[in-house]
Amino acid sequence: MGATIAIGQARALLCASRALDLARPRVMGIVNVTADSFSDGGRFVDPARALAHARRLLDDGADIVDVGGESTRPGAEPVGEAEELDRVLPLVEALARDGALVSVDTTKPGVMRAAVAAGAAMINDVRALQAPGALEAAAASQAAVCLMHMRGEPRTMQQGPHYADVVGEVRAFLSVRARACEAAGIARERIVVDPGFGFGKTVEHNFALLRGLAAIVALGYPVLVGWSRKSSLGAVTGRGVHDRLAASLAAALACVARGAAIVRVHDVRETVDALKVWGAAGPPGGGG
Ligand code: 7PM
């Protein structure tokens, strides 16, 4: 009675040996192990500090922690595989030992394989497994995969991105990549898609994608969104990167209202509170 049936929406995501129930929205906490992460100011290059930060996010109610050692910010330079492994593996191992659901944010098949062996249960790839060998590395695991849309390359993607129909093009890309995963043997219950806010998109493109998010949700895969602290929120509010909490919460709720299943955020504690109130409010028009 009063249950909202979202047609075509998955109710659980298979992540290696466990299933993440998606009956309610889930929170992925961001753990950057990079020297140049735009919003952490490089505070978490030290692995011990990164581990403490990740554990706090879990304490704050993160359902997933996303560990990344290669900065994908616009203009960023690539990081070598050995360096990325050094940054990421000790964290993945320690957090998996704690029993956390660990995601690895990488585009490199070698890092995917090593991270999965160290206990990562999700692969978050901003290149949607398009690097040579990445699809095979993911398929050889039982990890969940997050396929993100990006237009262009991180170094140059914000230089005049153009779309005739941003929602249609992002949706078509995600559909093609998800089908490629399924053809490679990745069960559809393991697949998540992500429109990639800020990745080769203007402010207008990002808001068009938000308004049209239902079309991405309608693909039938759980949708993950990452809008936390990003510059489009600064464009709307005029706030700097460290003053975008309220904007990030509003963006997360706007996405969840349109069917997003997982929100990737820096501010886990506040997002969990916002989602609790959101959940308690029930669907709009639900009456008393
Ligand atoms: C500039 C833009 C600086 C983006 C930093 C970022 C996403 C992600 C990132 C996302 C998924 C950040 C990012 N963003 N993975 N990795 N979705 N799946 O905010 O939106 O950390 S990097």
Coordinates of C-alpha atoms and ligand atoms in Angstrom, one line a residue:
M1 CA 0.0 0.0 0.0
G2 CA 1.4 3.3 -1.1
A3 CA 4.6 1.5 -2.2
T4 CA 6.3 3.3 -5.1
I5 CA 7.0 0.8 -7.8
A6 CA 9.8 2.2 -10.0
I7 CA 9.3 0.1 -13.2
G8 CA 12.6 -1.3 -14.5
Q9 CA 14.6 -0.3 -11.5
A10 CA 16.8 -2.9 -9.8
R11 CA 16.2 -3.5 -6.2
A12 CA 19.6 -4.9 -5.3
L13 CA 23.1 -4.5 -6.6
L14 CA 25.4 -7.5 -6.6
C15 CA 28.9 -6.6 -5.2
A16 CA 31.1 -9.7 -5.2
S17 CA 29.9 -11.8 -2.2
R18 CA 27.2 -9.4 -1.1
A19 CA 24.0 -7.7 -2.3
L20 CA 23.4 -4.0 -1.7
D21 CA 19.7 -3.4 -1.2
L22 CA 18.6 -0.4 -3.2
A23 CA 15.1 -0.1 -1.8
R24 CA 16.3 3.1 -0.3
P25 CA 19.0 5.5 -1.6
R26 CA 22.6 4.7 -0.7
V27 CA 25.5 6.9 0.0
M28 CA 29.0 6.4 -1.4
G29 CA 31.7 8.3 0.5
I30 CA 34.6 9.8 -1.4
V31 CA 38.1 8.8 -0.3
N32 CA 40.8 10.5 -2.4
V33 CA 44.4 9.3 -2.1
T34 CA 45.7 11.9 -4.4
A35 CA 47.9 14.9 -4.0
D36 CA 45.7 17.3 -6.0
S37 CA 42.1 16.4 -5.3
F38 CA 40.3 19.7 -5.9
S39 CA 38.2 19.8 -2.8
D40 CA 40.3 18.0 -0.2
G41 CA 43.4 20.2 -1.1
G42 CA 45.6 17.1 -1.0
R43 CA 45.0 16.5 2.7
F44 CA 44.6 12.8 2.3
V45 CA 47.8 11.9 0.5
D46 CA 49.0 10.3 3.7
P47 CA 47.6 6.7 3.7
A48 CA 47.1 6.6 7.5
R49 CA 45.0 9.8 7.3
A50 CA 43.1 8.6 4.3
L51 CA 42.3 5.4 6.2
A52 CA 41.1 7.4 9.2
H53 CA 39.0 9.6 6.9
A54 CA 37.4 6.5 5.3
R55 CA 36.6 5.0 8.6
R56 CA 34.9 8.2 9.7
L57 CA 32.8 8.2 6.6
L58 CA 31.7 4.7 7.4
D59 CA 30.9 5.7 11.0
D60 CA 28.9 8.6 9.5
G61 CA 26.8 6.1 7.6
A62 CA 28.4 5.6 4.2
D63 CA 27.2 2.4 2.6
I64 CA 30.2 2.3 0.2
V65 CA 33.6 4.0 0.3
D66 CA 35.1 4.9 -3.0
V67 CA 38.9 4.8 -2.9
G68 CA 40.6 6.7 -5.8
G69 CA 44.3 7.3 -6.4
E70 CA 44.2 8.9 -9.8
S71 CA 42.7 12.4 -10.0
T72 CA 40.1 12.7 -12.7
R73 CA 39.6 16.5 -12.2
P74 CA 39.5 18.6 -15.3
G75 CA 43.0 19.5 -16.3
A76 CA 44.6 16.7 -14.2
E77 CA 47.7 14.9 -15.3
P78 CA 47.6 11.0 -15.4
V79 CA 49.2 8.9 -12.7
G80 CA 51.3 5.8 -13.3
E81 CA 50.0 2.4 -12.4
A82 CA 52.7 1.6 -9.8
E83 CA 52.0 4.9 -8.0
E84 CA 48.3 4.4 -8.1
L85 CA 48.6 0.8 -6.7
D86 CA 50.8 2.2 -3.9
R87 CA 48.2 4.7 -3.0
V88 CA 45.1 2.6 -3.3
L89 CA 45.9 -1.0 -2.3
P90 CA 46.8 -0.5 1.4
L91 CA 43.5 1.3 1.9
V92 CA 41.4 -1.2 0.0
E93 CA 42.9 -4.0 2.0
A94 CA 42.4 -2.4 5.4
L95 CA 38.8 -1.2 4.7
A96 CA 37.8 -4.6 3.2
R97 CA 39.3 -6.2 6.4
D98 CA 37.0 -3.9 8.4
G99 CA 34.1 -5.4 6.5
A100 CA 33.4 -2.2 4.5
L101 CA 31.9 -2.3 1.0
V102 CA 34.9 -0.9 -0.9
S103 CA 34.8 0.6 -4.4
V104 CA 37.9 1.4 -6.4
D105 CA 37.9 4.5 -8.5
T106 CA 40.2 3.6 -11.4
T107 CA 40.4 3.3 -15.2
K108 CA 43.4 0.8 -15.2
P109 CA 42.8 -2.9 -15.6
G110 CA 45.9 -3.7 -13.5
V111 CA 44.6 -1.6 -10.6
M112 CA 41.1 -3.2 -11.0
R113 CA 42.5 -6.7 -10.7
A114 CA 44.8 -5.9 -7.7
A115 CA 42.0 -4.0 -5.9
V116 CA 39.5 -6.8 -6.4
A117 CA 42.1 -9.3 -5.1
A118 CA 42.5 -7.0 -2.1
G119 CA 38.8 -7.0 -1.4
A120 CA 37.2 -4.3 -3.5
A121 CA 33.6 -5.2 -4.3
M122 CA 32.9 -2.4 -6.8
I123 CA 34.9 -0.9 -9.7
N124 CA 34.0 2.8 -10.4
D125 CA 35.4 3.7 -13.8
V126 CA 35.0 7.2 -15.2
R127 CA 35.9 5.7 -18.6
A128 CA 33.1 3.0 -18.4
L129 CA 35.6 0.1 -18.9
Q130 CA 36.8 1.4 -22.3
A131 CA 40.5 1.1 -21.7
P132 CA 42.0 -1.9 -23.3
G133 CA 41.7 -4.9 -21.0
A134 CA 39.4 -3.1 -18.5
L135 CA 36.2 -4.9 -19.5
E136 CA 37.9 -8.2 -19.3
A137 CA 39.4 -7.4 -15.9
A138 CA 36.0 -6.5 -14.5
A139 CA 34.3 -9.5 -16.1
A140 CA 36.9 -11.8 -14.5
S141 CA 35.8 -10.5 -11.1
Q142 CA 32.4 -10.6 -9.4
A143 CA 32.6 -6.9 -8.5
A144 CA 29.9 -4.5 -9.3
V145 CA 30.8 -1.9 -12.0
C146 CA 29.9 1.7 -12.2
L147 CA 30.0 2.9 -15.9
M148 CA 30.3 6.7 -16.1
H149 CA 29.8 9.0 -19.1
M150 CA 32.7 11.4 -19.9
R151 CA 33.0 13.5 -23.0
G152 CA 36.7 13.9 -24.0
E153 CA 39.7 13.6 -21.7
P154 CA 40.1 14.9 -18.2
R155 CA 42.8 17.4 -19.2
T156 CA 40.7 19.1 -21.9
M157 CA 37.1 17.9 -21.4
Q158 CA 35.8 21.3 -20.1
Q159 CA 37.0 23.2 -23.2
G160 CA 33.7 23.8 -25.1
P161 CA 31.9 20.5 -24.8
H162 CA 29.1 20.2 -27.3
Y163 CA 26.0 18.0 -27.6
A164 CA 23.0 18.2 -29.9
D165 CA 21.0 16.3 -27.2
V166 CA 22.9 15.8 -24.0
V167 CA 20.4 13.5 -22.3
G168 CA 19.9 11.3 -25.4
E169 CA 23.7 11.1 -26.1
V170 CA 24.6 10.2 -22.5
R171 CA 21.7 7.7 -22.3
A172 CA 22.8 6.0 -25.6
F173 CA 26.4 5.8 -24.5
L174 CA 25.5 4.3 -21.1
S175 CA 23.2 1.8 -22.8
V176 CA 25.9 0.7 -25.3
R177 CA 28.5 0.3 -22.5
A178 CA 26.1 -1.6 -20.2
R179 CA 25.3 -4.0 -23.1
A180 CA 29.0 -4.5 -23.8
C181 CA 29.4 -5.5 -20.1
E182 CA 26.5 -7.9 -20.4
A183 CA 28.0 -9.4 -23.6
A184 CA 31.3 -9.8 -21.8
G185 CA 29.6 -11.9 -19.0
I186 CA 28.9 -9.2 -16.4
A187 CA 25.4 -9.9 -15.0
R188 CA 23.1 -6.9 -15.3
E189 CA 22.6 -7.1 -11.5
R190 CA 26.2 -6.0 -11.2
I191 CA 25.9 -2.9 -13.4
V192 CA 25.4 0.8 -12.3
V193 CA 25.3 3.7 -14.7
D194 CA 26.3 7.3 -14.0
P195 CA 25.7 10.4 -16.2
G196 CA 29.1 11.9 -15.1
F197 CA 28.2 15.4 -13.9
G198 CA 31.1 17.7 -14.6
F199 CA 32.8 15.4 -17.1
G200 CA 32.9 17.3 -20.4
K201 CA 29.7 19.2 -19.6
T202 CA 28.8 22.8 -19.2
V203 CA 26.6 24.0 -16.3
E204 CA 23.6 23.9 -18.7
H205 CA 24.4 20.3 -19.8
N206 CA 24.6 19.2 -16.1
F207 CA 21.2 20.7 -15.3
A208 CA 19.7 19.3 -18.5
L209 CA 20.9 15.9 -17.4
L210 CA 19.4 16.5 -13.9
R211 CA 16.1 17.5 -15.4
G212 CA 16.2 14.5 -17.7
L213 CA 17.6 12.0 -15.2
A214 CA 14.4 9.9 -15.5
A215 CA 15.4 8.9 -19.0
I216 CA 18.7 7.5 -17.7
V217 CA 16.9 5.7 -14.8
A218 CA 14.6 4.2 -17.4
L219 CA 17.5 2.2 -18.9
G220 CA 16.8 -0.1 -15.9
Y221 CA 20.2 0.0 -14.2
P222 CA 20.7 1.6 -10.8
V223 CA 21.9 5.2 -11.4
L224 CA 24.8 6.7 -9.4
V225 CA 25.3 10.4 -9.3
G226 CA 28.3 12.5 -8.2
W227 CA 27.5 16.2 -7.8
S228 CA 29.3 16.8 -4.5
R229 CA 31.0 20.2 -4.4
K230 CA 31.3 20.4 -8.2
S231 CA 31.8 23.7 -10.0
S232 CA 28.2 23.8 -11.5
L233 CA 27.0 24.2 -7.9
G234 CA 29.4 27.1 -7.5
A235 CA 28.0 28.6 -10.7
V236 CA 24.5 28.6 -9.3
T237 CA 25.3 29.7 -5.8
G238 CA 28.4 31.8 -6.3
R239 CA 30.1 29.7 -3.5
G240 CA 33.7 28.4 -3.4
V241 CA 34.5 24.7 -3.3
H242 CA 34.5 24.6 0.6
D243 CA 31.2 26.4 0.8
R244 CA 29.0 24.1 -1.3
L245 CA 27.5 21.7 1.3
A246 CA 23.9 23.0 1.1
A247 CA 24.2 23.1 -2.7
S248 CA 25.5 19.5 -2.7
L249 CA 22.7 18.3 -0.5
A250 CA 20.1 20.0 -2.7
A251 CA 21.6 18.4 -5.8
A252 CA 21.7 15.0 -4.2
L253 CA 18.1 15.2 -3.2
A254 CA 17.1 16.5 -6.6
C255 CA 18.8 13.4 -8.1
V256 CA 17.2 11.0 -5.7
A257 CA 13.8 12.5 -6.4
R258 CA 14.3 11.6 -10.1
G259 CA 15.3 8.0 -9.2
A260 CA 19.0 8.0 -8.5
A261 CA 19.9 5.0 -6.4
I262 CA 23.4 6.0 -5.1
V263 CA 24.9 9.4 -4.4
R264 CA 28.7 9.8 -4.3
V265 CA 29.5 12.6 -1.8
H266 CA 32.2 14.1 0.4
D267 CA 29.8 15.0 3.2
V268 CA 28.4 11.7 4.3
R269 CA 27.0 12.6 7.7
E270 CA 25.0 15.5 6.3
T271 CA 23.8 13.5 3.3
V272 CA 22.7 10.6 5.4
D273 CA 20.6 13.0 7.6
A274 CA 19.1 14.7 4.5
L275 CA 18.1 11.3 3.0
K276 CA 16.6 10.1 6.4
V277 CA 14.3 13.2 6.4
W278 CA 13.6 12.7 2.7
G279 CA 12.7 9.1 3.3
A280 CA 10.5 10.0 6.3
A281 CA 8.6 12.5 4.2
G282 CA 7.5 9.9 1.7
P283 CA 6.5 10.4 -1.9
P284 CA 5.2 13.9 -3.0
G285 CA 1.4 13.9 -3.1
G286 CA 1.3 11.0 -0.7
G287 CA -1.1 12.9 1.6
G288 CA -1.4 12.4 5.3
Ligands
7PM1 C1 36.4 17.8 -10.8 C2 35.4 17.0 -11.3 C3 37.1 17.3 -9.7 C4 35.1 15.8 -10.7 C5 36.8 16.2 -9.1 C6 35.8 15.4 -9.6 C7 32.7 11.2 -10.2 C8 33.5 10.0 -10.1 C9 34.7 11.8 -9.8 C10 31.3 11.0 -10.5 C11 31.7 8.7 -10.5 C12 35.1 14.2 -7.6 C13 35.5 14.2 -9.0 N1 33.5 12.2 -10.0 N2 33.0 8.8 -10.3 N3 34.7 10.4 -9.8 N4 30.9 9.8 -10.7 N5 31.2 7.4 -10.7 O1 34.2 15.0 -7.2 O2 30.6 12.0 -10.7 O3 35.8 13.5 -6.8 S1 36.1 12.7 -9.5

